[in-house]
Amino acid sequence: MTHTILVVEDEEKIGRILQLELEHEGYAVLHANNGRDGLEMGLAGGWDLMLLDIMLPELNGLEVLRRLRQNGCQQPVILLTARDAVPDRVSGLDQGANDYVTKPFAIEELLARIRNLLRMASLQKAAPEAGGGSLAPDDEVHVDSLTMNIRTRQVKREEHQIELTPKEFDLLFYLISHQGEVLSREKILSEVWGYDFIGDTNVVDVYIRYLRQKVDQGYSCKLIHTLRGVGYLVKNGEPSS
């Protein structure tokens, strides 16, 4: 299956390089050179992943992202940002970006991040039942009192809505898909962040902590558990260890 990538980038040279590299990897490429056209093409659908520059004419990338998510577009989005634009990166992740790369970037790193996000999107679309939570007809995965809707990406425990970032959602989905299985940090890192992930390996522990604060805090039955020296697992309705 050929995946289609929508590139929203106003710098002609960067846009052309991205198109050539992506096509060489076998992707189909759509291109918009301003934010307004990017939003229009994004809302029209027909793409599997978007590369979205933040500094765009007519409509900036963060506003494009906000409107896409507001209109229910859940396909993965990777932000292309300036190296020193930390507030923009944080704001983008808060508004639903799945990842970001800073300019100038190595094309190999970008391709690795694309492969990983497309793989995670395919897993969530399939929502496999083997070894994991139960899949309901309405695309919901259940573990104890927690419900994940794969289509809308909404998460609830009992009647309480839980707001997760895209990466937190991916991590929780992966853990639930392997319910009862102890997963090493290396396994989680390779499957959720990608085999070619470039960054701090402590990121798994950091995100597990984030998830516990949102998913388990305040509940007597904890879902996320640590097997010291081995890794993490999700267990159905087990008391905290």
Short mmCIF file of N, CA and C in Angstrom, two decimals, residues 143-225:
data_model
loop_
_atom_site.label_atom_id
_atom_site.label_comp_id
_atom_site.label_asym_id
_atom_site.label_seq_id
_atom_site.Cartn_x
_atom_site.Cartn_y
_atom_site.Cartn_z
N VAL A 143 -10.16 -1.71 29.06
CA VAL A 143 -9.39 -2.39 30.10
C VAL A 143 -9.93 -1.89 31.43
N ASP A 144 -10.53 -2.82 32.20
CA ASP A 144 -11.14 -2.45 33.46
C ASP A 144 -12.11 -1.30 33.20
N SER A 145 -11.98 -0.19 33.90
CA SER A 145 -12.91 0.93 33.73
C SER A 145 -12.41 1.95 32.72
N LEU A 146 -11.35 1.62 32.01
CA LEU A 146 -10.78 2.56 31.04
C LEU A 146 -11.23 2.20 29.63
N THR A 147 -11.58 3.22 28.86
CA THR A 147 -12.03 3.05 27.48
C THR A 147 -11.23 3.95 26.56
N MET A 148 -10.70 3.36 25.48
CA MET A 148 -10.02 4.13 24.44
C MET A 148 -10.81 3.99 23.15
N ASN A 149 -11.19 5.11 22.55
CA ASN A 149 -11.83 5.09 21.25
C ASN A 149 -10.76 5.34 20.19
N ILE A 150 -10.50 4.31 19.38
CA ILE A 150 -9.41 4.39 18.41
C ILE A 150 -9.71 5.39 17.30
N ARG A 151 -10.98 5.54 16.96
CA ARG A 151 -11.36 6.44 15.86
C ARG A 151 -11.30 7.90 16.29
N THR A 152 -11.87 8.22 17.44
CA THR A 152 -11.90 9.61 17.90
C THR A 152 -10.73 9.97 18.79
N ARG A 153 -9.98 8.93 19.24
CA ARG A 153 -8.82 9.10 20.13
C ARG A 153 -9.24 9.70 21.48
N GLN A 154 -10.46 9.46 21.88
CA GLN A 154 -10.91 9.88 23.20
C GLN A 154 -10.65 8.77 24.21
N VAL A 155 -10.26 9.17 25.41
CA VAL A 155 -9.96 8.22 26.48
C VAL A 155 -10.77 8.61 27.72
N LYS A 156 -11.41 7.60 28.33
CA LYS A 156 -12.18 7.84 29.55
C LYS A 156 -11.86 6.74 30.56
N ARG A 157 -11.88 7.11 31.83
CA ARG A 157 -11.87 6.11 32.90
C ARG A 157 -13.09 6.38 33.76
N GLU A 158 -13.93 5.35 33.87
CA GLU A 158 -15.28 5.53 34.41
C GLU A 158 -15.94 6.61 33.56
N GLU A 159 -16.38 7.71 34.16
CA GLU A 159 -17.02 8.75 33.36
C GLU A 159 -16.13 9.98 33.20
N HIS A 160 -14.86 9.84 33.55
CA HIS A 160 -13.96 10.99 33.51
C HIS A 160 -13.15 11.00 32.23
N GLN A 161 -13.22 12.10 31.50
CA GLN A 161 -12.46 12.27 30.26
C GLN A 161 -10.99 12.48 30.59
N ILE A 162 -10.10 11.79 29.88
CA ILE A 162 -8.66 11.92 30.09
C ILE A 162 -8.04 12.53 28.84
N GLU A 163 -7.36 13.64 29.01
CA GLU A 163 -6.71 14.31 27.88
C GLU A 163 -5.29 13.79 27.73
N LEU A 164 -5.01 13.15 26.60
CA LEU A 164 -3.68 12.62 26.33
C LEU A 164 -3.09 13.30 25.11
N THR A 165 -1.78 13.50 25.13
CA THR A 165 -1.09 13.94 23.94
C THR A 165 -1.05 12.77 22.94
N PRO A 166 -0.78 13.03 21.66
CA PRO A 166 -0.71 11.93 20.71
C PRO A 166 0.27 10.84 21.11
N LYS A 167 1.44 11.20 21.63
CA LYS A 167 2.42 10.18 22.00
C LYS A 167 1.96 9.40 23.23
N GLU A 168 1.32 10.07 24.19
CA GLU A 168 0.76 9.37 25.35
C GLU A 168 -0.31 8.38 24.91
N PHE A 169 -1.13 8.79 23.95
CA PHE A 169 -2.16 7.90 23.42
C PHE A 169 -1.51 6.68 22.77
N ASP A 170 -0.49 6.91 21.95
CA ASP A 170 0.20 5.80 21.28
C ASP A 170 0.78 4.82 22.29
N LEU A 171 1.40 5.36 23.32
CA LEU A 171 2.01 4.50 24.34
C LEU A 171 0.95 3.70 25.09
N LEU A 172 -0.12 4.34 25.50
CA LEU A 172 -1.18 3.63 26.22
C LEU A 172 -1.82 2.57 25.34
N PHE A 173 -2.05 2.88 24.09
CA PHE A 173 -2.62 1.91 23.16
C PHE A 173 -1.70 0.70 23.01
N TYR A 174 -0.40 0.95 22.91
CA TYR A 174 0.54 -0.15 22.76
C TYR A 174 0.54 -1.04 24.00
N LEU A 175 0.53 -0.44 25.18
CA LEU A 175 0.50 -1.21 26.41
C LEU A 175 -0.77 -2.05 26.51
N ILE A 176 -1.90 -1.43 26.17
CA ILE A 176 -3.18 -2.14 26.26
C ILE A 176 -3.26 -3.24 25.21
N SER A 177 -2.68 -3.00 24.05
CA SER A 177 -2.68 -4.02 23.00
C SER A 177 -1.88 -5.25 23.39
N HIS A 178 -1.02 -5.10 24.40
CA HIS A 178 -0.22 -6.21 24.91
C HIS A 178 -0.52 -6.44 26.39
N GLN A 179 -1.80 -6.31 26.74
CA GLN A 179 -2.22 -6.43 28.13
C GLN A 179 -1.72 -7.73 28.75
N GLY A 180 -1.14 -7.63 29.95
CA GLY A 180 -0.64 -8.80 30.66
C GLY A 180 0.76 -9.20 30.28
N GLU A 181 1.31 -8.56 29.25
CA GLU A 181 2.67 -8.89 28.79
C GLU A 181 3.65 -7.86 29.33
N VAL A 182 4.75 -8.34 29.91
CA VAL A 182 5.77 -7.43 30.40
C VAL A 182 6.59 -6.93 29.21
N LEU A 183 6.67 -5.62 29.06
CA LEU A 183 7.34 -5.00 27.92
C LEU A 183 8.57 -4.25 28.41
N SER A 184 9.70 -4.57 27.86
CA SER A 184 10.93 -3.89 28.26
C SER A 184 10.94 -2.46 27.73
N ARG A 185 11.76 -1.62 28.33
CA ARG A 185 11.90 -0.24 27.86
C ARG A 185 12.37 -0.23 26.41
N GLU A 186 13.29 -1.13 26.08
CA GLU A 186 13.82 -1.17 24.71
C GLU A 186 12.73 -1.54 23.71
N LYS A 187 11.89 -2.50 24.09
CA LYS A 187 10.79 -2.92 23.22
C LYS A 187 9.80 -1.78 23.01
N ILE A 188 9.44 -1.11 24.11
CA ILE A 188 8.52 0.02 24.01
C ILE A 188 9.12 1.13 23.16
N LEU A 189 10.38 1.43 23.40
CA LEU A 189 11.04 2.50 22.65
C LEU A 189 11.05 2.21 21.16
N SER A 190 11.35 0.98 20.79
CA SER A 190 11.44 0.63 19.37
C SER A 190 10.08 0.62 18.70
N GLU A 191 9.04 0.20 19.44
CA GLU A 191 7.72 0.07 18.83
C GLU A 191 6.93 1.37 18.83
N VAL A 192 7.08 2.18 19.87
CA VAL A 192 6.28 3.41 19.98
C VAL A 192 7.02 4.61 19.42
N TRP A 193 8.33 4.67 19.65
CA TRP A 193 9.11 5.80 19.14
C TRP A 193 9.83 5.47 17.84
N GLY A 194 9.98 4.18 17.54
CA GLY A 194 10.62 3.79 16.30
C GLY A 194 12.00 3.21 16.52
N TYR A 195 12.34 2.21 15.71
CA TYR A 195 13.62 1.53 15.84
C TYR A 195 14.79 2.51 15.68
N ASP A 196 14.58 3.55 14.89
CA ASP A 196 15.67 4.48 14.63
C ASP A 196 15.55 5.74 15.48
N PHE A 197 14.83 5.64 16.61
CA PHE A 197 14.63 6.81 17.46
C PHE A 197 15.96 7.42 17.88
N ILE A 198 16.03 8.74 17.78
CA ILE A 198 17.23 9.47 18.18
C ILE A 198 16.85 10.36 19.36
N GLY A 199 17.33 10.04 20.53
CA GLY A 199 16.97 10.84 21.70
C GLY A 199 17.28 10.10 22.99
N ASP A 200 16.81 10.68 24.10
CA ASP A 200 17.08 10.13 25.42
C ASP A 200 16.26 8.88 25.66
N THR A 201 16.92 7.77 26.03
CA THR A 201 16.20 6.52 26.27
C THR A 201 15.32 6.59 27.52
N ASN A 202 15.54 7.59 28.38
CA ASN A 202 14.69 7.76 29.56
C ASN A 202 13.30 8.26 29.21
N VAL A 203 13.08 8.54 27.93
CA VAL A 203 11.78 9.05 27.52
C VAL A 203 10.65 8.08 27.87
N VAL A 204 10.91 6.78 27.86
CA VAL A 204 9.88 5.80 28.20
C VAL A 204 9.44 5.99 29.65
N ASP A 205 10.39 6.11 30.57
CA ASP A 205 10.06 6.29 31.98
C ASP A 205 9.29 7.59 32.20
N VAL A 206 9.69 8.63 31.49
CA VAL A 206 9.02 9.92 31.62
C VAL A 206 7.56 9.81 31.20
N TYR A 207 7.31 9.16 30.06
CA TYR A 207 5.95 9.06 29.55
C TYR A 207 5.10 8.09 30.36
N ILE A 208 5.71 7.06 30.92
CA ILE A 208 4.98 6.17 31.83
C ILE A 208 4.51 6.97 33.04
N ARG A 209 5.36 7.84 33.55
CA ARG A 209 4.98 8.68 34.68
C ARG A 209 3.81 9.60 34.32
N TYR A 210 3.88 10.19 33.12
CA TYR A 210 2.78 11.04 32.66
C TYR A 210 1.47 10.25 32.62
N LEU A 211 1.53 9.04 32.05
CA LEU A 211 0.33 8.21 31.94
C LEU A 211 -0.23 7.83 33.31
N ARG A 212 0.63 7.48 34.22
CA ARG A 212 0.16 7.11 35.56
C ARG A 212 -0.57 8.28 36.22
N GLN A 213 -0.04 9.47 36.05
CA GLN A 213 -0.68 10.64 36.65
C GLN A 213 -2.08 10.86 36.08
N LYS A 214 -2.25 10.54 34.81
CA LYS A 214 -3.53 10.79 34.15
C LYS A 214 -4.49 9.61 34.24
N VAL A 215 -3.97 8.40 34.20
CA VAL A 215 -4.80 7.20 34.11
C VAL A 215 -5.08 6.56 35.46
N ASP A 216 -4.08 6.53 36.34
CA ASP A 216 -4.19 5.77 37.59
C ASP A 216 -4.38 6.62 38.85
N GLN A 217 -3.92 7.86 38.79
CA GLN A 217 -3.96 8.67 40.00
C GLN A 217 -5.41 8.86 40.48
N GLY A 218 -5.63 8.55 41.76
CA GLY A 218 -6.96 8.70 42.34
C GLY A 218 -7.81 7.45 42.28
N TYR A 219 -7.28 6.37 41.68
CA TYR A 219 -8.02 5.11 41.58
C TYR A 219 -7.33 4.04 42.43
N SER A 220 -8.12 3.25 43.13
CA SER A 220 -7.54 2.20 43.98
C SER A 220 -6.94 1.08 43.14
N CYS A 221 -7.56 0.76 42.02
CA CYS A 221 -7.02 -0.27 41.11
C CYS A 221 -6.13 0.39 40.07
N LYS A 222 -4.87 0.06 40.09
CA LYS A 222 -3.91 0.63 39.14
C LYS A 222 -3.80 -0.27 37.92
N LEU A 223 -3.74 0.34 36.75
CA LEU A 223 -3.64 -0.42 35.51
C LEU A 223 -2.19 -0.58 35.04
N ILE A 224 -1.36 0.41 35.28
CA ILE A 224 0.02 0.41 34.78
C ILE A 224 0.96 -0.03 35.91
N HIS A 225 1.73 -1.07 35.66
CA HIS A 225 2.60 -1.66 36.69
C HIS A 225 4.04 -1.75 36.19
#
